[in-house]
Coordinates of C-alpha atoms in Angstrom, one line a residue:
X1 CA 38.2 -76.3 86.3
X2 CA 37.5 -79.1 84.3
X3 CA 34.4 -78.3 81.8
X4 CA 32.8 -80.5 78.8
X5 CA 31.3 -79.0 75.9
X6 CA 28.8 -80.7 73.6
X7 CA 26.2 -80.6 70.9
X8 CA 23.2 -82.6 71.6
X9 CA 23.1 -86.3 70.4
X10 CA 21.5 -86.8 67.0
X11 CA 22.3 -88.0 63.3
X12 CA 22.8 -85.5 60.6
X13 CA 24.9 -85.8 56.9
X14 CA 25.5 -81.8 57.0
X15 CA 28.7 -81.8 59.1
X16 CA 29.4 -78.1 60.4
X17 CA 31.4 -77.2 63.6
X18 CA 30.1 -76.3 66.5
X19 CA 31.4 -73.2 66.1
X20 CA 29.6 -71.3 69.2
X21 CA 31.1 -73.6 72.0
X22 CA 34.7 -73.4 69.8
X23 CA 34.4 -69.7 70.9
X24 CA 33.1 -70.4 74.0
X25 CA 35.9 -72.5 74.9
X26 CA 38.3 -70.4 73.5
X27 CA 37.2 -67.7 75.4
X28 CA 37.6 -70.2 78.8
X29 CA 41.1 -70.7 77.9
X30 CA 41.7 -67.2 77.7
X31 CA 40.1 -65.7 80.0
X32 CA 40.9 -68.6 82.8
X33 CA 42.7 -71.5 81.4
X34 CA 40.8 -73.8 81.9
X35 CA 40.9 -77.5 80.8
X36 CA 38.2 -77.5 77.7
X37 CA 36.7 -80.5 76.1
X38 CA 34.5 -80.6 72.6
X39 CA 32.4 -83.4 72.1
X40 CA 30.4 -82.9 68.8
X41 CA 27.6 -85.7 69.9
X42 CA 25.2 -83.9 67.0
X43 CA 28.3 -84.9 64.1
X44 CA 29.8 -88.1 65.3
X45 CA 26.2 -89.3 65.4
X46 CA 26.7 -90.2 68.9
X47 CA 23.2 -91.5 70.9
X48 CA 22.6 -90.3 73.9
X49 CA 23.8 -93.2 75.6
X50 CA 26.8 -93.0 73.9
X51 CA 27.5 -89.0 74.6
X52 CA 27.0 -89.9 78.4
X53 CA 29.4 -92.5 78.7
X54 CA 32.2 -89.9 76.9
X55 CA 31.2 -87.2 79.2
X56 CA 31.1 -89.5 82.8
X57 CA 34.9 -90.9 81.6
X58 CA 36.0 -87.1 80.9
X59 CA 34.4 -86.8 84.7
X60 CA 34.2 -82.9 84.6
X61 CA 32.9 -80.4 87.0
X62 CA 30.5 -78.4 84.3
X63 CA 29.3 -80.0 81.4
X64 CA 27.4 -77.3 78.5
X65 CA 25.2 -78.3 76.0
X66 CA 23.2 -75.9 73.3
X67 CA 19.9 -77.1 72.2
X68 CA 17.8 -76.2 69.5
X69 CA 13.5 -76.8 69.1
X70 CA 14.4 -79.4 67.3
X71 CA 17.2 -81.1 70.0
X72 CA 15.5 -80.3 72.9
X73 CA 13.9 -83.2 74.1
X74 CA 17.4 -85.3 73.5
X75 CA 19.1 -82.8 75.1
X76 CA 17.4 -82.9 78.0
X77 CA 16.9 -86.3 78.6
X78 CA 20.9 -86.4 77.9
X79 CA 21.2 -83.9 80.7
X80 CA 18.8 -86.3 83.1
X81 CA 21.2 -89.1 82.3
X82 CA 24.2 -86.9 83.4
X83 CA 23.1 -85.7 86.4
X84 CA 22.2 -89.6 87.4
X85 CA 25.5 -90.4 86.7
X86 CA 27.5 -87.4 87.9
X87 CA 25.3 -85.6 90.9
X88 CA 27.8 -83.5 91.7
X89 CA 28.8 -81.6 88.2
X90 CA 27.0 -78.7 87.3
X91 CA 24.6 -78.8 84.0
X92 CA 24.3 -75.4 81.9
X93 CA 22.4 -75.3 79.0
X94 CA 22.6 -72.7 76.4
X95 CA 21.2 -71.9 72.7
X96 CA 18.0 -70.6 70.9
X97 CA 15.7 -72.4 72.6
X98 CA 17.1 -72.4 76.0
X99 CA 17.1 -68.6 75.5
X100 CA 13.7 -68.2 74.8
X101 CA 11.9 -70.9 77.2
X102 CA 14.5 -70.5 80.1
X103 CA 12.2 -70.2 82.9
X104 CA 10.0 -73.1 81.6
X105 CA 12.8 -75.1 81.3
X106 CA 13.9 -74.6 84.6
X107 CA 10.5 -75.0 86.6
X108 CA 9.8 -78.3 84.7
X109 CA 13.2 -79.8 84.7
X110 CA 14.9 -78.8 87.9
X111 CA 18.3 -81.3 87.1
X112 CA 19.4 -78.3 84.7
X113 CA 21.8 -76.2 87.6
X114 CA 21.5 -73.2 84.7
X115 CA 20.7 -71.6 81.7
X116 CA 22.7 -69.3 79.6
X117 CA 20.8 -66.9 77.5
X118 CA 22.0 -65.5 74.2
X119 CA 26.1 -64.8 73.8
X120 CA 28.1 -67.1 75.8
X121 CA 31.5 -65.6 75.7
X122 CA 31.6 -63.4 78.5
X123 CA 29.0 -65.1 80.8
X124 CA 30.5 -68.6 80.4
X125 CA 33.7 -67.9 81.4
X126 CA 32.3 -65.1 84.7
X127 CA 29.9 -68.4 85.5
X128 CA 32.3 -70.5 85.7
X129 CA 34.3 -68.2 88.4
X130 CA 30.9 -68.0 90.8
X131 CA 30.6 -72.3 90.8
X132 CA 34.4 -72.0 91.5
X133 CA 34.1 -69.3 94.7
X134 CA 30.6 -71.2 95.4
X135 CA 28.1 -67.9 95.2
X136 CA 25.0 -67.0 93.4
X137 CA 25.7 -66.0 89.7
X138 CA 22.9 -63.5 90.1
X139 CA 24.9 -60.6 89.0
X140 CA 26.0 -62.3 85.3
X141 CA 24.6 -61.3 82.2
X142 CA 22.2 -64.1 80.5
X143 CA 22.4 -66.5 83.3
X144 CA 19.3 -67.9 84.8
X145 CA 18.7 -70.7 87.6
X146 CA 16.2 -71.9 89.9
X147 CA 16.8 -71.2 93.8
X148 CA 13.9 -72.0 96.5
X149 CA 10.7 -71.9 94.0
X150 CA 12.3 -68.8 92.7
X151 CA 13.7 -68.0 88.9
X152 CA 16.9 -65.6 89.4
X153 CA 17.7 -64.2 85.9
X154 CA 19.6 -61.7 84.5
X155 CA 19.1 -60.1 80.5
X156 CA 21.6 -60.9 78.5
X157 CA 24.1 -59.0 76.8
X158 CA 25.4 -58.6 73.0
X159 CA 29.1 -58.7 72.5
X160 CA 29.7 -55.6 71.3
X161 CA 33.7 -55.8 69.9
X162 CA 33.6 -59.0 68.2
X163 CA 37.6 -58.5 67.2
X164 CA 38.3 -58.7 71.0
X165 CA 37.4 -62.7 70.5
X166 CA 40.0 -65.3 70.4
X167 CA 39.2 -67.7 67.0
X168 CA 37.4 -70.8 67.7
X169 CA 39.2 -73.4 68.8
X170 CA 38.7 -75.7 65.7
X171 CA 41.8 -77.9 67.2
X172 CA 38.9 -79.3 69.6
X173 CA 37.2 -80.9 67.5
X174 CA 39.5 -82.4 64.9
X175 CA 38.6 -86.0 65.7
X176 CA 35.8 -85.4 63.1
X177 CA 35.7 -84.7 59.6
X178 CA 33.3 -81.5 58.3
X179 CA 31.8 -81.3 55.2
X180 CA 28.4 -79.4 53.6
X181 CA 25.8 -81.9 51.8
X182 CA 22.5 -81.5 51.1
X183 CA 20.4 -85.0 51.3
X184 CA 23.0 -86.9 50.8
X185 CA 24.6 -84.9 48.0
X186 CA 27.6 -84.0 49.1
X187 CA 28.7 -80.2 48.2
X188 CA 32.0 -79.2 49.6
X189 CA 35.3 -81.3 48.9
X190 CA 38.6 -81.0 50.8
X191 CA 39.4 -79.6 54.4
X192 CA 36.0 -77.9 55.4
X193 CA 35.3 -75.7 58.4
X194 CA 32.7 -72.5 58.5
X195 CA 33.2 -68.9 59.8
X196 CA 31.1 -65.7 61.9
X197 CA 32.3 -62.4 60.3
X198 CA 29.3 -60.5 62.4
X199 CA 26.3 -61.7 64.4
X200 CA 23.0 -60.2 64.7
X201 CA 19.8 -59.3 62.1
X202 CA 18.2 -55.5 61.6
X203 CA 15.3 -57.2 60.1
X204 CA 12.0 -58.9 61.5
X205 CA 11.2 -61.9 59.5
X206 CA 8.0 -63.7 61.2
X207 CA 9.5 -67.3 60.8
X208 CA 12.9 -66.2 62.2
X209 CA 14.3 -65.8 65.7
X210 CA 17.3 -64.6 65.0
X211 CA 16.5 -60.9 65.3
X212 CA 15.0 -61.4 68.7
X213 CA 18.2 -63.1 69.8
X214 CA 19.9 -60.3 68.6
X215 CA 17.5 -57.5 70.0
X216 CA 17.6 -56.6 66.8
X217 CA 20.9 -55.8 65.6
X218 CA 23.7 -56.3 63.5
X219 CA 27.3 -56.3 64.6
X220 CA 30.0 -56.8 62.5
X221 CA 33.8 -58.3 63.0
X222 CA 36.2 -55.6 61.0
X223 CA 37.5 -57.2 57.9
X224 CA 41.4 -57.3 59.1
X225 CA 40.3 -59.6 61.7
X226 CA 38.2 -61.8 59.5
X227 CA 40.7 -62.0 57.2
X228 CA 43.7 -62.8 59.5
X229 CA 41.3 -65.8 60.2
X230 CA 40.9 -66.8 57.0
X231 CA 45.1 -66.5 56.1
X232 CA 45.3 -68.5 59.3
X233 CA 42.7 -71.4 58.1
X234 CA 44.6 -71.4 54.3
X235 CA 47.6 -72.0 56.1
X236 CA 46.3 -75.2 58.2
X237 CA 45.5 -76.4 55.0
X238 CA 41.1 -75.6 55.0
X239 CA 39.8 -75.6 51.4
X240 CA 36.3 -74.4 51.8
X241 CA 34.6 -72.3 54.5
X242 CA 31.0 -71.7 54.8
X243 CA 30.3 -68.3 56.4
X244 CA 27.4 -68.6 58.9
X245 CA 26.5 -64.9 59.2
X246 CA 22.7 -64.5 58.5
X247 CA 23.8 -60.8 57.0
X248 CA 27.3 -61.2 55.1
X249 CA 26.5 -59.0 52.0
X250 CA 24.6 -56.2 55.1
X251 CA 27.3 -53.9 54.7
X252 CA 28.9 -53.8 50.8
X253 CA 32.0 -51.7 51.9
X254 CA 32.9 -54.3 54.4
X255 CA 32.1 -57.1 51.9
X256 CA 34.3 -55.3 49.1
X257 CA 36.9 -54.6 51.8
X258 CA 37.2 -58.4 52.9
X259 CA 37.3 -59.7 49.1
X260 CA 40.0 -57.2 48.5
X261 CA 42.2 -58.5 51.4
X262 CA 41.5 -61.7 50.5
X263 CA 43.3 -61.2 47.4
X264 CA 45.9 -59.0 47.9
X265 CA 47.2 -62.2 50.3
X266 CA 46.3 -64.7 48.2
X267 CA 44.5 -66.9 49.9
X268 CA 43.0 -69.8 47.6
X269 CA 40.1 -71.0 49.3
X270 CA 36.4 -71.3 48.3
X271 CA 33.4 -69.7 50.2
X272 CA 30.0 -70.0 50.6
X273 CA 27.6 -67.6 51.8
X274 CA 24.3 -66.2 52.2
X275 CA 23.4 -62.8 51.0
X276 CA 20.1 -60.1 51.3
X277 CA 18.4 -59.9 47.8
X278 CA 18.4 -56.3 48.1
X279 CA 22.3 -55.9 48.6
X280 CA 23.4 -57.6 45.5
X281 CA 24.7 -55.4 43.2
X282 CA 26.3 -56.7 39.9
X283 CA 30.0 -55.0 41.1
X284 CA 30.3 -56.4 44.4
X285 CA 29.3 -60.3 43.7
X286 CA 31.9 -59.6 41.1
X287 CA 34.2 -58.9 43.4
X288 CA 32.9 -61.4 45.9
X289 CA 33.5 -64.5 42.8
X290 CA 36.7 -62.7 42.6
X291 CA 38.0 -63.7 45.6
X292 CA 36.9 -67.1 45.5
X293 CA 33.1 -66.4 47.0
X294 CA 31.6 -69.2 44.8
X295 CA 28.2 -70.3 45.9
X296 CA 25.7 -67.7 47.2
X297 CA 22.2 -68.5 49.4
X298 CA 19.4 -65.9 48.8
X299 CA 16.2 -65.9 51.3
X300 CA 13.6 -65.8 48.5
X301 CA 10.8 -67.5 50.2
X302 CA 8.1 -66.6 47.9
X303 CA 6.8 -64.5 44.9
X304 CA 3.8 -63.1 45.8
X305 CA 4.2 -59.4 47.6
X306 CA 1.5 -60.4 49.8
X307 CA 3.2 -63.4 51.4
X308 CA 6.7 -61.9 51.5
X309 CA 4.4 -58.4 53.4
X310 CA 3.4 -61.2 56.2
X311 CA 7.0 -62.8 56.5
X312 CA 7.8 -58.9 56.9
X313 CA 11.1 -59.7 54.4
X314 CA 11.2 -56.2 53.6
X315 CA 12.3 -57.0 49.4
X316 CA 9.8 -57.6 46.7
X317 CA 10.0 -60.6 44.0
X318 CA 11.9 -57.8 41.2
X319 CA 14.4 -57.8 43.7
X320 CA 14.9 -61.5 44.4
X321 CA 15.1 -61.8 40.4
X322 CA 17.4 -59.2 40.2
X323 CA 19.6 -61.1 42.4
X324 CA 19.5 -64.0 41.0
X325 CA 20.4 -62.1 37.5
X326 CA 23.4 -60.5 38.6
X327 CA 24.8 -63.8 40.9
X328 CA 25.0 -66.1 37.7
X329 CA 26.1 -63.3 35.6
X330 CA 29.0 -62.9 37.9
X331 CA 29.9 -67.2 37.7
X332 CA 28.1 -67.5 41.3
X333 CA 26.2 -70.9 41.8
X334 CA 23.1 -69.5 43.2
X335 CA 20.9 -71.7 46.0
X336 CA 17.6 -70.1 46.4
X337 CA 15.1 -70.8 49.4
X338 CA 11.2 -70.6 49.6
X339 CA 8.7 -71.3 52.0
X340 CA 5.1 -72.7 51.8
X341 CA 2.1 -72.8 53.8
X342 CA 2.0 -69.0 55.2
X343 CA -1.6 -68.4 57.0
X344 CA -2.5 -65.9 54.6
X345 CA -1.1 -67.6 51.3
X346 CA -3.8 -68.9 48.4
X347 CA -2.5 -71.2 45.6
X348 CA -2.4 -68.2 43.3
X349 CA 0.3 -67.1 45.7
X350 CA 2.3 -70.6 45.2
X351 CA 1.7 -70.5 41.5
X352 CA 3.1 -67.5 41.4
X353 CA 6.4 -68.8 43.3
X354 CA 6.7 -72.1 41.5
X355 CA 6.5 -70.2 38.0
X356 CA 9.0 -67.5 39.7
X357 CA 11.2 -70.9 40.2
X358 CA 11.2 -71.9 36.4
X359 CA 11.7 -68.6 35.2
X360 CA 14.3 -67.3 37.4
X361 CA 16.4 -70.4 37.2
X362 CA 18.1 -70.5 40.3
X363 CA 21.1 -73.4 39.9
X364 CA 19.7 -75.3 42.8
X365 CA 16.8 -74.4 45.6
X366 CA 15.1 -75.9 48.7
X367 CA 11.5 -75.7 50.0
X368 CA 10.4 -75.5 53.1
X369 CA 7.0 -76.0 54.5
X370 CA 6.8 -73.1 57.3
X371 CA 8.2 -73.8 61.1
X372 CA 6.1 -72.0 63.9
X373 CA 9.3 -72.1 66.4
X374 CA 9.3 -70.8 69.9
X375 CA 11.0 -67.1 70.0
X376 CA 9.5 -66.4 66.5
X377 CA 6.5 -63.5 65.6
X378 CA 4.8 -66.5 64.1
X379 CA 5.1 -68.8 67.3
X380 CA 3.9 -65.4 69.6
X381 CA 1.0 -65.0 67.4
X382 CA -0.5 -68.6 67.2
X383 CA 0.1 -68.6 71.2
X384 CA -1.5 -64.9 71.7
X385 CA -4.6 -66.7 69.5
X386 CA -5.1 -69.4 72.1
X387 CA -3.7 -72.4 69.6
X388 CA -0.5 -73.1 71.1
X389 CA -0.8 -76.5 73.3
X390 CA 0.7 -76.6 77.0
X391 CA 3.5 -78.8 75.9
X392 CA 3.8 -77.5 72.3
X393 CA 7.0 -75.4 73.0
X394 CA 9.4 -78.5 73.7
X395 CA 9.4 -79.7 70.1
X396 CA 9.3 -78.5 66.5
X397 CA 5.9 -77.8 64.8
X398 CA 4.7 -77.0 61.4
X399 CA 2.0 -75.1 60.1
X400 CA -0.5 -77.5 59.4
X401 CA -0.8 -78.4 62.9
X402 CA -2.4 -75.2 63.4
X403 CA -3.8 -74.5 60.7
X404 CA -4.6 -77.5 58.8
X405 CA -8.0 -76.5 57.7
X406 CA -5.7 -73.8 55.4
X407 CA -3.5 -76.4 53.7
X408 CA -3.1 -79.8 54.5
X409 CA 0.3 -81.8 55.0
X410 CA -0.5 -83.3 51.9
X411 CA -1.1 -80.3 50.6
X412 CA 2.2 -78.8 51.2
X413 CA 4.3 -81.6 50.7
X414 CA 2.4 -81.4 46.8
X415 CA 3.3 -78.0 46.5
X416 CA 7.0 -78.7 47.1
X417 CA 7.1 -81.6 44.5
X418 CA 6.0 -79.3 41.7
X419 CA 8.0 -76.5 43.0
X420 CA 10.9 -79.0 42.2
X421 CA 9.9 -80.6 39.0
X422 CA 9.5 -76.3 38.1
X423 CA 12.9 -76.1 38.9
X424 CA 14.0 -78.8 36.7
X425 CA 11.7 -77.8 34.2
X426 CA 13.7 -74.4 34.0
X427 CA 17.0 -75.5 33.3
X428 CA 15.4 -77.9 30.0
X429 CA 16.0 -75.6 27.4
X430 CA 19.1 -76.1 25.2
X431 CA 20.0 -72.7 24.9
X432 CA 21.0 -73.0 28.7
X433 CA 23.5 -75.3 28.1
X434 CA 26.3 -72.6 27.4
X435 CA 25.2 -71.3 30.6
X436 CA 25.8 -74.4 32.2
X437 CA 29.2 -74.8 30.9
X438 CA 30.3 -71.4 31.3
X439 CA 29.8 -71.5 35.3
X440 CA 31.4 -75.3 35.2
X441 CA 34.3 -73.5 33.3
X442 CA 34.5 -70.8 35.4
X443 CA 33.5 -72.1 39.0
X444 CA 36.0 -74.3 41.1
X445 CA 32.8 -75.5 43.6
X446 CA 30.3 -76.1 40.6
X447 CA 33.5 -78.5 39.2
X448 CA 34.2 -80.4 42.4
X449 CA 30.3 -80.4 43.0
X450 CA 29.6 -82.1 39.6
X451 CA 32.7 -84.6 39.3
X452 CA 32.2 -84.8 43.2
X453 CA 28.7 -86.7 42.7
X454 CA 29.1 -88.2 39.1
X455 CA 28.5 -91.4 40.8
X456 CA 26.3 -90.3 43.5
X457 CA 22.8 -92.8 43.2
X458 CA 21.1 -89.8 45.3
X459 CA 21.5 -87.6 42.5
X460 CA 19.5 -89.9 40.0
X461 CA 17.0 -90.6 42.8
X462 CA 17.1 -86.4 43.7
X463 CA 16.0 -85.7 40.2
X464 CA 13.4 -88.6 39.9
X465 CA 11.9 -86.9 42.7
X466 CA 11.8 -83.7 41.7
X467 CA 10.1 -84.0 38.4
X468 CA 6.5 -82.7 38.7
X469 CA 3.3 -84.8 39.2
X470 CA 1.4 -85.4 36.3
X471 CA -1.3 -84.1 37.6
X472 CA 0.7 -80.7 38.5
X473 CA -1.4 -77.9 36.6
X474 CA -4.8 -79.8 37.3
X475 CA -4.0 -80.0 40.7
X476 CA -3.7 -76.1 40.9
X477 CA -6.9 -75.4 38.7
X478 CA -9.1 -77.6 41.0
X479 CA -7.6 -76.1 43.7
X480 CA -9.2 -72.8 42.4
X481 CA -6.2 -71.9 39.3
X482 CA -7.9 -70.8 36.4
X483 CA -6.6 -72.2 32.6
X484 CA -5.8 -69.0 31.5
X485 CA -3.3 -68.3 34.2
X486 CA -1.1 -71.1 32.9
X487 CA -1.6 -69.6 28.9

């Protein structure tokens, strides 16, 4: 069969593969041979005119597409187009948010043939075999549809042996050139793709759907298998790889097991990664930096106990600075995260955090004002309270919508401004600058980062924006800060 793969129409800077339908469609070819096409619409910054006209040449007979909260409403008027244009292919649309509102998707938008639920390896590929012999895919895992009035569903399945996956077929997509920036800032130089070394999260972080998804656990790929990959992307000539796992650093045998394969075959490449603050030992982000792991993302969020108790992040702030600590001791750039604008947060709570930023000096970070996102413990909450909206689930919201009378947009937005201009604040001190040198000295990414963007006008423009109101500290003491808190 003749299938078309695609990422929803949009316009972004931060360039990453679609690396979900690359093993989707390597598992077609595998598993059937079938003729496989990758459109990345999302990175081409295709509209949705555009991806339609692409998809109606390539005249297929099923046409994918993932969707997120915040692609959904594209997607699916993408999908509408399609169907206008091409009656007779079947439409199958998969992703988080497909997952999660399946059967509302397919009672409101009956154009959509089906919906794939979670991991799409396995259920693609058996899918694609029912449409072929013209029967009911009632009987495959994750795959739901709409048949006389009726939703036919199945659960979904995990992949349990992730080394029985063929690698993504990157080749699919090599029309377009990947790279990581950050508003405009660009952060990875050279051949850039990304890579899954395990799927899946243990934990239960309110804001996060990923553990739901996973039903809750972690699977990992063994590190022979990752790092066959990797030789195999060094050798087509990839630079720098961003690994996508929301858990890397879950399992420190396996993380010290990779790093020391990684070596022993030499394979030159930087990586990037995200790691748990409470698996970060000195040895092993030695280790990691060792092997060319050179920019690590920690999940802080916040610095008040009580906030990170209602995100359910399981670590405390000593842990987070602990982290941090042991990161740039070992020459890691370190990216922090935070949130703001949790239900039960006070300003003493985002004090707290935007003094943890100055202290702890983190070599870059981002705030966030809080998602509520369908499939999340926060989304399930807010709808079990009666303040979710009919038509709320078919876009993004924030938490101001809902609870505006706790902070205000403006509000928020302030709080990330001076959680910024804290950042830069932190890094002032002259007695940081052999710091500073010692990780450009020591740090191939921090190098190509720096000389990368010498020129860059967003970086002047980044730190102009960055640097705190004036009105910073007053702003928290009228807000109900006393004096003495900031002595």
């Amino acid at each position: 069969m003749k299938v078309v793969l695609s990422t929803p129409p949009g316009k972004t800077t931060e360039l990453w593969p679609p690396l979900g339908l690359l093993y989707i469609a390597s598992s077609m070819r595998q598993r059937r041979g079938d003729d496989v096409q990758v459109i990345d619409a999302f990175c081409e910054n295709l509209t949705g005119q555009e991806l339609i006209e692409r998809v109606v040449e390539a005249d297929p007979n099923v046409f994918g597409m993932n969707c997120s909260t915040h692609t959904f409403l594209s997607t699916i008027e993408t999908m509408k187009g399609l169907k206008e244009r091409m009656p007779d292919a079947k439409l199958v649309l998969g992703g988080y948010h497909a997952t999660f509102a399946y059967e509302k998707i397919l009672r409101e938008y009956p154009f959509i043939d089906f919906i794939l639920c979670g991991e799409g390896e396995h259920s693609f590929p058996q899918l694609l075999e029912r449409i072929e012999d013209d029967t009911r895919p009632s009987d495959v895992d994750g795959i739901a549809f709409e048949e006389d009035g009726e939703i036919i569903s199945r659960p979904f399945k995990l992949i349990e042996d992730l080394d029985s996956l063929p690698f993504p077929a990157r080749e699919l997509t090599d029309r377009v050139e990947y790279g990581y920036s950050h508003q405009n800032i660009k952060l990875t130089f050279g051949k850039f793709t990304t890579i899954c070394t395990s799927r899946g999260c243990p934990y239960r972080c309110t804001y996060c759907s990923c553990a739901e998804l996973s039903l809750r656990r972690w699977r990992a790929r063994s590190a022979e298998n990752i790092v066959e990959e990797m030789e195999s992307l060094y050798n087509q000539g990839y630079e720098c790889c961003v690994v996508v796992d929301d858990n890397f650093t879950q399992n420190r045998r396996r993380v010290e097991e990779i790093c020391g394969q990684i070596r022993k075959r030499k394979i030159d490449m930087q990586f990037y990664c995200e790691g748990r603050v409470d698996v970060s030992s000195y040895e092993m982000l030695r280790q990691m930096k060792d092997a060319g792991f050179n920019v690590i993302y920690y999940g802080v969020e916040s610095a008040s106990q009580n906030v990170l108790d209602y995100y359910k992040k399981n670590i405390t702030p000593e842990k987070s600075r602990t982290a941090i600590d042991n990161a740039r001791k070992a020459g890691m750039l370190v990216v922090t995260s935070y949130i703001v604008g949790a239900p039960i947060e006070s300003r003493e709570d985002i004090k707290r955090t935007i003094d943890f930023i100055r202290d702890s000096r983190p070599h870059a970070i981002q705030v966030n004002i809080l998602d509520c996102l369908i499939g999340t413990p926060i989304w399930d909450q807010l709808e079990h309270d009666g303040l979710v909206g009919p038509e709320d689930w078919k876009i993004n919201h924030r938490i101001f919508e809902y609870m505006g009378k706790h902070f205000s947009e403006d509000e928020l937005t302030k709080f990330k401004k001076l959680a910024y201009g804290a950042h830069i604040d932190g890094w002032k001190n002259i007695n940081l600058l052999t710091e500073l040198l010692r990780l450009f000295m020591s740090n191939e990414s921090a190098r190509k980062i720096i000389f990368g963007n010498i020129l860059n006008p967003n970086i002047r423009s980044k730190i102009s924006e960055e640097q705190p109101v004036p009105d910073g500290r007053e702003f928290l003491r009228d807000a109900g800060v006393g004096q003495k808190e900031y002595e």
